[in-house]
GROMACS .gro file of C-alpha atoms in nm:
model
  173
    1UNK     CA    1  -1.343  -0.915   5.834
    2UNK     CA    2  -1.180  -1.112   5.516
    3UNK     CA    3  -0.961  -0.874   5.290
    4UNK     CA    4  -1.127  -0.859   4.920
    5UNK     CA    5  -1.033  -0.724   4.562
    6UNK     CA    6  -0.658  -0.591   4.526
    7UNK     CA    7  -0.346  -0.806   4.368
    8UNK     CA    8  -0.318  -1.143   4.474
    9UNK     CA    9   0.024  -1.343   4.439
   10UNK     CA   10   0.004  -1.621   4.175
   11UNK     CA   11  -0.338  -1.488   4.113
   12UNK     CA   12  -0.477  -1.471   3.757
   13UNK     CA   13  -0.347  -1.615   3.408
   14UNK     CA   14   0.059  -1.718   3.372
   15UNK     CA   15   0.252  -1.539   3.104
   16UNK     CA   16   0.240  -1.689   2.787
   17UNK     CA   17   0.010  -1.860   2.793
   18UNK     CA   18  -0.264  -1.667   2.634
   19UNK     CA   19  -0.404  -1.669   2.264
   20UNK     CA   20  -0.039  -1.514   2.137
   21UNK     CA   21   0.202  -1.766   2.322
   22UNK     CA   22   0.378  -1.443   2.478
   23UNK     CA   23   0.349  -1.153   2.678
   24UNK     CA   24   0.053  -0.931   2.538
   25UNK     CA   25   0.027  -0.529   2.602
   26UNK     CA   26  -0.284  -0.325   2.640
   27UNK     CA   27  -0.343  -0.085   2.395
   28UNK     CA   28  -0.645   0.190   2.304
   29UNK     CA   29  -0.743   0.091   1.931
   30UNK     CA   30  -1.019   0.316   1.753
   31UNK     CA   31  -1.352   0.078   1.730
   32UNK     CA   32  -1.316   0.092   1.355
   33UNK     CA   33  -1.002   0.017   1.385
   34UNK     CA   34  -1.026  -0.303   1.571
   35UNK     CA   35  -1.163  -0.613   1.364
   36UNK     CA   36  -0.813  -0.516   1.129
   37UNK     CA   37  -0.602  -0.570   1.435
   38UNK     CA   38  -0.778  -0.899   1.529
   39UNK     CA   39  -0.719  -1.021   1.129
   40UNK     CA   40  -0.379  -0.840   1.068
   41UNK     CA   41  -0.281  -1.053   1.447
   42UNK     CA   42  -0.425  -1.314   1.377
   43UNK     CA   43  -0.348  -1.372   1.022
   44UNK     CA   44   0.008  -1.535   1.056
   45UNK     CA   45   0.145  -1.299   0.800
   46UNK     CA   46   0.467  -1.322   0.691
   47UNK     CA   47   0.624  -0.996   0.759
   48UNK     CA   48   1.002  -1.079   0.596
   49UNK     CA   49   1.077  -1.284   0.232
   50UNK     CA   50   1.390  -1.397   0.186
   51UNK     CA   51   1.569  -1.205   0.008
   52UNK     CA   52   1.835  -1.381  -0.266
   53UNK     CA   53   2.242  -1.251  -0.270
   54UNK     CA   54   2.289  -1.151  -0.675
   55UNK     CA   55   2.057  -1.156  -0.949
   56UNK     CA   56   1.885  -1.354  -1.182
   57UNK     CA   57   1.938  -1.298  -1.646
   58UNK     CA   58   1.671  -1.228  -1.832
   59UNK     CA   59   1.926  -1.329  -2.122
   60UNK     CA   60   2.205  -1.651  -2.098
   61UNK     CA   61   2.155  -1.856  -1.822
   62UNK     CA   62   2.412  -1.824  -1.574
   63UNK     CA   63   2.548  -1.978  -1.246
   64UNK     CA   64   2.300  -2.020  -0.924
   65UNK     CA   65   2.328  -1.974  -0.582
   66UNK     CA   66   2.146  -2.031  -0.294
   67UNK     CA   67   2.251  -1.778  -0.060
   68UNK     CA   68   2.016  -1.567   0.124
   69UNK     CA   69   2.180  -1.272   0.176
   70UNK     CA   70   1.876  -1.087   0.411
   71UNK     CA   71   1.532  -1.073   0.464
   72UNK     CA   72   1.360  -0.840   0.262
   73UNK     CA   73   0.989  -0.678   0.456
   74UNK     CA   74   0.802  -0.570   0.141
   75UNK     CA   75   0.616  -0.270   0.367
   76UNK     CA   76   0.947  -0.126   0.413
   77UNK     CA   77   0.984  -0.085  -0.032
   78UNK     CA   78   0.626   0.013  -0.148
   79UNK     CA   79   0.540   0.175   0.194
   80UNK     CA   80   0.635   0.486   0.331
   81UNK     CA   81   0.360   0.568   0.530
   82UNK     CA   82   0.149   0.325   0.638
   83UNK     CA   83  -0.118   0.598   0.764
   84UNK     CA   84  -0.139   0.711   0.418
   85UNK     CA   85  -0.131   0.492   0.174
   86UNK     CA   86  -0.393   0.234  -0.023
   87UNK     CA   87  -0.448  -0.020  -0.268
   88UNK     CA   88  -0.634  -0.017  -0.503
   89UNK     CA   89  -0.704  -0.248  -0.871
   90UNK     CA   90  -0.637  -0.014  -1.206
   91UNK     CA   91  -0.916  -0.118  -1.438
   92UNK     CA   92  -0.899  -0.030  -1.812
   93UNK     CA   93  -0.562   0.028  -2.104
   94UNK     CA   94  -0.544   0.428  -2.078
   95UNK     CA   95  -0.207   0.380  -1.863
   96UNK     CA   96  -0.044   0.104  -2.061
   97UNK     CA   97   0.242   0.315  -2.125
   98UNK     CA   98   0.306   0.383  -1.832
   99UNK     CA   99   0.318   0.012  -1.703
  100UNK     CA  100   0.025   0.047  -1.562
  101UNK     CA  101  -0.223  -0.269  -1.701
  102UNK     CA  102  -0.560  -0.392  -1.635
  103UNK     CA  103  -0.570  -0.616  -1.265
  104UNK     CA  104  -0.249  -0.411  -1.167
  105UNK     CA  105  -0.252  -0.352  -0.807
  106UNK     CA  106  -0.162  -0.018  -0.749
  107UNK     CA  107   0.016   0.172  -0.437
  108UNK     CA  108  -0.108   0.504  -0.377
  109UNK     CA  109  -0.010   0.765  -0.099
  110UNK     CA  110  -0.217   1.021   0.011
  111UNK     CA  111   0.081   1.196   0.153
  112UNK     CA  112   0.271   1.331  -0.088
  113UNK     CA  113   0.199   1.646  -0.299
  114UNK     CA  114   0.054   1.598  -0.617
  115UNK     CA  115   0.321   1.766  -0.886
  116UNK     CA  116   0.380   1.763  -1.288
  117UNK     CA  117   0.449   1.430  -1.417
  118UNK     CA  118   0.350   1.254  -1.081
  119UNK     CA  119   0.118   0.982  -1.192
  120UNK     CA  120  -0.188   0.999  -0.918
  121UNK     CA  121  -0.537   0.878  -0.883
  122UNK     CA  122  -0.844   1.135  -0.973
  123UNK     CA  123  -1.239   1.184  -0.908
  124UNK     CA  124  -1.329   1.402  -1.237
  125UNK     CA  125  -1.690   1.562  -1.192
  126UNK     CA  126  -1.805   1.188  -1.008
  127UNK     CA  127  -1.576   0.981  -1.206
  128UNK     CA  128  -1.234   0.787  -1.052
  129UNK     CA  129  -0.891   0.806  -1.255
  130UNK     CA  130  -0.510   0.684  -1.245
  131UNK     CA  131  -0.366   0.966  -1.460
  132UNK     CA  132  -0.028   1.135  -1.531
  133UNK     CA  133  -0.073   1.479  -1.410
  134UNK     CA  134   0.026   1.778  -1.560
  135UNK     CA  135  -0.027   2.157  -1.473
  136UNK     CA  136   0.050   2.453  -1.689
  137UNK     CA  137  -0.058   2.786  -1.550
  138UNK     CA  138  -0.412   2.710  -1.445
  139UNK     CA  139  -0.458   2.466  -1.728
  140UNK     CA  140  -0.466   2.112  -1.575
  141UNK     CA  141  -0.444   1.774  -1.811
  142UNK     CA  142  -0.458   1.429  -1.679
  143UNK     CA  143  -0.275   1.273  -1.984
  144UNK     CA  144  -0.396   0.925  -2.088
  145UNK     CA  145  -0.078   0.679  -2.097
  146UNK     CA  146  -0.199   0.503  -2.461
  147UNK     CA  147  -0.249   0.706  -2.782
  148UNK     CA  148  -0.599   0.516  -2.819
  149UNK     CA  149  -0.727   0.710  -2.520
  150UNK     CA  150  -0.752   1.067  -2.467
  151UNK     CA  151  -0.624   1.309  -2.182
  152UNK     CA  152  -0.877   1.473  -1.990
  153UNK     CA  153  -0.839   1.839  -2.001
  154UNK     CA  154  -1.041   2.038  -1.730
  155UNK     CA  155  -1.234   2.326  -1.765
  156UNK     CA  156  -1.296   2.579  -1.560
  157UNK     CA  157  -1.548   2.486  -1.306
  158UNK     CA  158  -1.460   2.128  -1.354
  159UNK     CA  159  -1.322   1.958  -0.989
  160UNK     CA  160  -1.052   1.760  -0.948
  161UNK     CA  161  -1.019   1.548  -0.633
  162UNK     CA  162  -0.670   1.414  -0.561
  163UNK     CA  163  -0.673   1.060  -0.378
  164UNK     CA  164  -0.288   1.037  -0.365
  165UNK     CA  165   0.044   0.959  -0.622
  166UNK     CA  166   0.086   0.615  -0.717
  167UNK     CA  167   0.398   0.516  -0.531
  168UNK     CA  168   0.430   0.124  -0.695
  169UNK     CA  169   0.258  -0.114  -0.931
  170UNK     CA  170   0.222  -0.439  -0.788
  171UNK     CA  171   0.244  -0.734  -1.093
  172UNK     CA  172   0.064  -1.115  -1.167
  173UNK     CA  173   0.186  -1.268  -1.380
   0.00000   0.00000   0.00000
């Protein structure tokens, strides 16, 4: 009788010869996230960027150093709760005085509590907006950070659905 199946010495693909060039591990991932995980793995993205020692002058130039102090992982600085964080691009000029310009990429954390003075992403009566949140008693005001724009004062019966708190702004040059 021949022995079929089971584990055989030397069978299978040698370790480190697959698509990733190293040993792999089987993981369970929600089906709706599988393509995102594949894209992440195949992107070849660099996870850390050199952080040079010292500072750079915004005034009179001074001596230069080319010593890399350490590697900087932007996720570590920009994203505290990855599972609750998303990005959204700003449109319009109502938040200029808060440093939010047209086209800026906003880092938004859904896990943070909405508190007075925080800049939030919210839906007001079906419209998406970014404003500074202010609550006095039962009165909620979404403050525009540009005098050319009106604040949004919520009346009784108006719905406010908060999407999260803006934690960082990523700007282009």
